[in-house]
mmCIF file of C-alpha atoms in Angstrom:
data_model
loop_
_atom_site.group_PDB
_atom_site.id
_atom_site.type_symbol
_atom_site.label_atom_id
_atom_site.label_comp_id
_atom_site.label_asym_id
_atom_site.label_seq_id
_atom_site.Cartn_x
_atom_site.Cartn_y
_atom_site.Cartn_z
ATOM 1 C CA MET Z 1 125.951 86.413 99.950
ATOM 2 C CA ALA Z 2 129.590 85.338 99.704
ATOM 3 C CA ARG Z 3 130.685 82.891 97.050
ATOM 4 C CA PRO Z 4 131.538 79.486 98.510
ATOM 5 C CA LEU Z 5 135.204 78.550 98.462
ATOM 6 C CA ILE Z 6 135.607 74.835 97.713
ATOM 7 C CA VAL Z 7 138.819 72.848 98.108
ATOM 8 C CA THR Z 8 138.773 69.855 95.747
ATOM 9 C CA GLU Z 9 141.526 67.262 96.021
ATOM 10 C CA PHE Z 10 142.706 63.760 95.238
ATOM 11 C CA LEU Z 11 144.079 62.201 98.434
ATOM 12 C CA THR Z 12 145.846 59.035 99.479
ATOM 13 C CA LEU Z 13 144.530 57.240 102.538
ATOM 14 C CA ASP Z 14 147.403 58.709 104.562
ATOM 15 C CA GLY Z 15 146.557 62.262 103.502
ATOM 16 C CA VAL Z 16 149.094 62.918 100.726
ATOM 17 C CA MET Z 17 147.826 65.141 97.913
ATOM 18 C CA GLU Z 18 151.073 65.648 95.992
ATOM 19 C CA ALA Z 19 151.505 64.604 92.352
ATOM 20 C CA PRO Z 20 148.274 62.644 91.804
ATOM 21 C CA GLY Z 21 148.648 62.782 88.023
ATOM 22 C CA GLY Z 22 152.345 63.473 87.591
ATOM 23 C CA GLY Z 23 155.193 65.517 88.990
ATOM 24 C CA ASP Z 24 158.393 65.050 90.963
ATOM 25 C CA HIS Z 25 157.182 62.666 93.681
ATOM 26 C CA PRO Z 26 158.696 59.145 93.335
ATOM 27 C CA GLN Z 27 155.154 57.732 93.072
ATOM 28 C CA ALA Z 28 153.780 60.509 90.856
ATOM 29 C CA GLY Z 29 150.619 59.481 89.051
ATOM 30 C CA TRP Z 30 149.381 57.354 91.948
ATOM 31 C CA THR Z 31 145.714 57.982 91.047
ATOM 32 C CA PHE Z 32 145.965 55.624 88.077
ATOM 33 C CA GLN Z 33 148.778 53.229 89.052
ATOM 34 C CA GLY Z 34 147.041 49.972 89.891
ATOM 35 C CA ILE Z 35 143.659 51.714 90.228
ATOM 36 C CA ASP Z 36 140.896 50.585 87.864
ATOM 37 C CA PHE Z 37 139.253 53.453 85.998
ATOM 38 C CA VAL Z 38 135.636 53.727 87.115
ATOM 39 C CA PRO Z 39 133.991 56.711 85.338
ATOM 40 C CA GLU Z 40 131.384 57.354 88.024
ATOM 41 C CA ALA Z 41 134.132 57.930 90.600
ATOM 42 C CA TYR Z 42 135.071 61.104 88.720
ATOM 43 C CA GLU Z 43 131.603 62.492 88.026
ATOM 44 C CA ILE Z 44 132.074 65.093 90.752
ATOM 45 C CA LYS Z 45 135.009 66.553 88.801
ATOM 46 C CA GLY Z 46 132.771 67.195 85.806
ATOM 47 C CA SER Z 47 130.041 68.825 87.879
ATOM 48 C CA GLU Z 48 132.614 71.022 89.604
ATOM 49 C CA GLN Z 49 133.775 72.389 86.275
ATOM 50 C CA GLU Z 50 130.198 73.069 85.174
ATOM 51 C CA GLU Z 51 129.248 74.878 88.389
ATOM 52 C CA ALA Z 52 132.427 76.798 89.239
ATOM 53 C CA GLY Z 53 132.655 80.536 88.781
ATOM 54 C CA ALA Z 54 136.451 80.784 89.017
ATOM 55 C CA LEU Z 55 139.609 78.899 89.896
ATOM 56 C CA LEU Z 56 141.871 79.859 92.790
ATOM 57 C CA LEU Z 57 145.412 78.501 92.501
ATOM 58 C CA GLY Z 58 148.696 78.689 94.350
ATOM 59 C CA ARG Z 59 151.890 79.530 92.521
ATOM 60 C CA ALA Z 60 153.270 75.987 92.166
ATOM 61 C CA THR Z 61 150.009 74.513 90.888
ATOM 62 C CA PHE Z 62 149.534 77.425 88.496
ATOM 63 C CA GLU Z 63 153.020 76.963 87.065
ATOM 64 C CA GLU Z 64 152.328 73.239 86.632
ATOM 65 C CA VAL Z 65 148.938 73.448 84.906
ATOM 66 C CA ALA Z 66 149.129 76.746 82.978
ATOM 67 C CA PRO Z 67 151.290 75.254 80.179
ATOM 68 C CA VAL Z 68 149.140 72.090 79.968
ATOM 69 C CA TRP Z 69 145.426 72.766 80.458
ATOM 70 C CA PRO Z 70 145.006 75.205 77.528
ATOM 71 C CA GLY Z 71 146.022 72.365 75.203
ATOM 72 C CA MET Z 72 143.466 70.003 76.777
ATOM 73 C CA ASP Z 73 140.392 72.017 75.879
ATOM 74 C CA GLU Z 74 138.134 68.990 75.530
ATOM 75 C CA GLN Z 75 138.723 68.086 79.186
ATOM 76 C CA PHE Z 76 139.088 71.579 80.638
ATOM 77 C CA ARG Z 77 136.963 73.805 78.396
ATOM 78 C CA GLN Z 78 135.116 75.610 81.209
ATOM 79 C CA TYR Z 79 138.254 76.025 83.300
ATOM 80 C CA ASN Z 80 140.118 77.444 80.316
ATOM 81 C CA ARG Z 81 137.417 80.096 79.809
ATOM 82 C CA MET Z 82 136.616 81.089 83.403
ATOM 83 C CA PRO Z 83 138.647 83.526 85.531
ATOM 84 C CA LYS Z 84 141.722 82.057 87.165
ATOM 85 C CA HIS Z 85 143.109 83.806 90.250
ATOM 86 C CA VAL Z 86 146.678 83.016 91.302
ATOM 87 C CA VAL Z 87 147.618 83.783 94.899
ATOM 88 C CA SER Z 88 151.327 84.578 95.022
ATOM 89 C CA THR Z 89 153.749 87.024 96.598
ATOM 90 C CA THR Z 90 156.572 86.069 94.224
ATOM 91 C CA LEU Z 91 155.019 86.088 90.755
ATOM 92 C CA SER Z 92 154.506 89.348 88.894
ATOM 93 C CA ALA Z 93 151.260 90.263 87.177
ATOM 94 C CA GLU Z 94 153.081 89.910 83.854
ATOM 95 C CA GLN Z 95 154.151 86.351 84.718
ATOM 96 C CA VAL Z 96 150.547 85.454 85.492
ATOM 97 C CA THR Z 97 148.934 87.111 82.488
ATOM 98 C CA GLY Z 98 151.754 86.308 80.058
ATOM 99 C CA THR Z 99 151.417 82.516 80.051
ATOM 100 C CA GLY Z 100 148.893 82.501 77.219
ATOM 101 C CA TRP Z 101 146.275 80.937 79.506
ATOM 102 C CA GLU Z 102 143.368 83.320 79.139
ATOM 103 C CA ASN Z 103 141.653 85.240 81.924
ATOM 104 C CA CYS Z 104 144.383 84.869 84.589
ATOM 105 C CA HIS Z 105 144.715 87.371 87.434
ATOM 106 C CA LEU Z 106 147.133 87.879 90.333
ATOM 107 C CA LEU Z 107 146.087 88.121 93.982
ATOM 108 C CA ARG Z 108 148.731 89.168 96.483
ATOM 109 C CA ASP Z 109 147.247 88.044 99.800
ATOM 110 C CA LEU Z 110 144.311 86.489 101.632
ATOM 111 C CA ASP Z 111 142.623 89.875 102.043
ATOM 112 C CA GLU Z 112 142.236 89.915 98.263
ATOM 113 C CA VAL Z 113 140.844 86.365 98.426
ATOM 114 C CA ARG Z 114 138.272 87.543 101.000
ATOM 115 C CA ALA Z 115 137.315 90.413 98.720
ATOM 116 C CA LEU Z 116 136.905 87.981 95.825
ATOM 117 C CA GLU Z 117 134.638 85.784 97.941
ATOM 118 C CA ASP Z 118 132.388 88.798 98.498
ATOM 119 C CA THR Z 119 131.797 89.321 94.766
ATOM 120 C CA ASP Z 120 128.962 87.846 92.728
ATOM 121 C CA GLY Z 121 129.455 84.613 90.854
ATOM 122 C CA GLY Z 122 129.716 80.867 91.185
ATOM 123 C CA PRO Z 123 131.907 78.926 93.610
ATOM 124 C CA LEU Z 124 135.647 79.468 93.833
ATOM 125 C CA LEU Z 125 137.440 76.138 93.310
ATOM 126 C CA VAL Z 126 140.908 75.388 94.657
ATOM 127 C CA HIS Z 127 142.759 72.502 92.955
ATOM 128 C CA GLY Z 128 146.050 71.204 94.331
ATOM 129 C CA SER Z 129 147.819 74.224 95.864
ATOM 130 C CA ALA Z 130 148.845 72.608 99.181
ATOM 131 C CA ARG Z 131 150.417 75.694 100.741
ATOM 132 C CA LEU Z 132 147.542 77.934 99.659
ATOM 133 C CA VAL Z 133 144.960 75.498 101.033
ATOM 134 C CA GLN Z 134 146.725 75.390 104.381
ATOM 135 C CA SER Z 135 146.705 79.205 104.508
ATOM 136 C CA LEU Z 136 143.013 79.317 103.579
ATOM 137 C CA VAL Z 137 142.197 76.770 106.294
ATOM 138 C CA ALA Z 138 144.151 78.759 108.880
ATOM 139 C CA ALA Z 139 142.261 81.923 107.876
ATOM 140 C CA ASP Z 140 138.869 80.123 108.020
ATOM 141 C CA LEU Z 141 138.136 80.875 104.365
ATOM 142 C CA VAL Z 142 137.245 77.347 103.221
ATOM 143 C CA ASP Z 143 133.528 76.542 103.040
ATOM 144 C CA ARG Z 144 133.511 73.037 101.572
ATOM 145 C CA TYR Z 145 135.809 70.112 100.771
ATOM 146 C CA HIS Z 146 135.395 67.738 97.817
ATOM 147 C CA LEU Z 147 137.708 64.800 98.514
ATOM 148 C CA LEU Z 148 138.396 61.714 96.422
ATOM 149 C CA THR Z 149 140.410 59.348 98.632
ATOM 150 C CA PHE Z 150 142.332 56.549 96.923
ATOM 151 C CA PRO Z 151 143.283 53.205 98.474
ATOM 152 C CA VAL Z 152 146.974 54.084 98.427
ATOM 153 C CA LEU Z 153 149.544 54.749 101.154
ATOM 154 C CA LEU Z 154 152.575 56.812 100.123
ATOM 155 C CA GLY Z 155 154.114 57.658 103.475
ATOM 156 C CA SER Z 156 155.822 60.792 102.189
ATOM 157 C CA GLY Z 157 154.682 63.813 100.246
ATOM 158 C CA LYS Z 158 152.813 67.057 100.676
ATOM 159 C CA ARG Z 159 149.761 66.671 102.857
ATOM 160 C CA LEU Z 160 146.511 68.543 102.509
ATOM 161 C CA PHE Z 161 146.294 69.633 106.134
ATOM 162 C CA ALA Z 162 149.145 71.152 108.127
ATOM 163 C CA ALA Z 163 150.176 69.543 111.397
ATOM 164 C CA ASP Z 164 149.182 72.752 113.207
ATOM 165 C CA ALA Z 165 145.892 73.255 111.340
ATOM 166 C CA PRO Z 166 143.090 74.767 113.424
ATOM 167 C CA THR Z 167 140.187 72.663 114.567
ATOM 168 C CA GLN Z 168 137.308 72.540 112.085
ATOM 169 C CA ARG Z 169 133.962 70.834 112.506
ATOM 170 C CA LEU Z 170 132.737 69.303 109.267
ATOM 171 C CA GLU Z 171 129.354 68.032 108.135
ATOM 172 C CA LEU Z 172 129.266 65.167 105.653
ATOM 173 C CA VAL Z 173 126.729 66.163 103.001
ATOM 174 C CA ARG Z 174 127.444 63.582 100.299
ATOM 175 C CA SER Z 175 129.472 60.408 99.987
ATOM 176 C CA ALA Z 176 129.916 57.350 97.789
ATOM 177 C CA ASP Z 177 132.198 54.324 97.569
ATOM 178 C CA PHE Z 178 133.269 52.939 94.217
ATOM 179 C CA SER Z 179 134.305 49.498 93.029
ATOM 180 C CA ASN Z 180 137.935 50.553 92.542
ATOM 181 C CA GLY Z 181 138.270 51.467 96.222
ATOM 182 C CA VAL Z 182 137.978 55.222 95.722
ATOM 183 C CA ARG Z 183 135.795 57.024 98.251
ATOM 184 C CA MET Z 184 134.132 60.354 97.499
ATOM 185 C CA ALA Z 185 133.191 62.644 100.371
ATOM 186 C CA VAL Z 186 131.824 66.186 100.387
ATOM 187 C CA TYR Z 187 132.073 68.082 103.656
ATOM 188 C CA ASP Z 188 130.703 71.483 104.578
ATOM 189 C CA VAL Z 189 132.618 73.483 107.162
ATOM 190 C CA ARG Z 190 130.383 74.037 110.175
ATOM 191 C CA ARG Z 191 130.423 77.519 111.622
ATOM 192 C CA ASP Z 192 128.174 77.363 114.642
ATOM 193 C CA THR Z 193 126.875 80.797 115.518
ATOM 194 C CA SER Z 194 125.197 79.903 118.793
ATOM 195 C CA PRO Z 195 126.759 81.612 121.817
ATOM 196 C CA THR Z 196 129.126 79.539 123.921
ATOM 197 C CA ALA Z 197 127.712 78.545 127.283
ATOM 198 C CA ALA Z 198 129.287 80.350 130.219
#
C-alpha cells in the first residue's frame, strides 16, 4: 500500500500560505500578529511530527528551513532525524546533502516522488513549498490536506492552490474551531473508482 502524501499548511482566509512565520512578505509572521496563542489549535502539528515517515520539500522551503530547524531540536526533533526529500531541478545533490541537516536527499521529478510513495514507511508530509504542492495537486499525488486557516486577509502573496488547479473532491474527516479564530480542517482527497454512467 502506498504511503499517504499529506499537505500541511497555515492559510489565511483568502488562501495565502506565504511567510506564516517570517520571510519577505510585507506581512510576514501573520500567524502570530494579533492572534492569541491557543495551544490546542496547534496540536495537529505535534501529531504530524510524531506520525510522519519523511518530509517532502520544495527548493525554496528547504533553503529557508535547513539552516534553522537543526538548531531548534526541541521543537523539531523528529523532523531533524527523519528523511527529508527535496524536489528540485536546480539544486545539486551536494547542495542538498551539504547543509549539515542530516538525512537529506534530492529528488529530481514527480516520477521519483511517485516511487517514494510506493515505498514502506509513514506518511510523507509537505510543509510550505507552494510550487511543489501545486505540481503535486496537478499530478494527483496528494492524498490528504491538513489546513489551519487563520482569521486574516492579506490580499497578496503565494496561494496554496493554482488558478488552473484541477478539480478535486474532498471529504472532511476532522475539524475544529478555536477561540482565537483559527479553524482546523483535515480533508481526504476522494478518488471515486465507480464507473462513470454512460
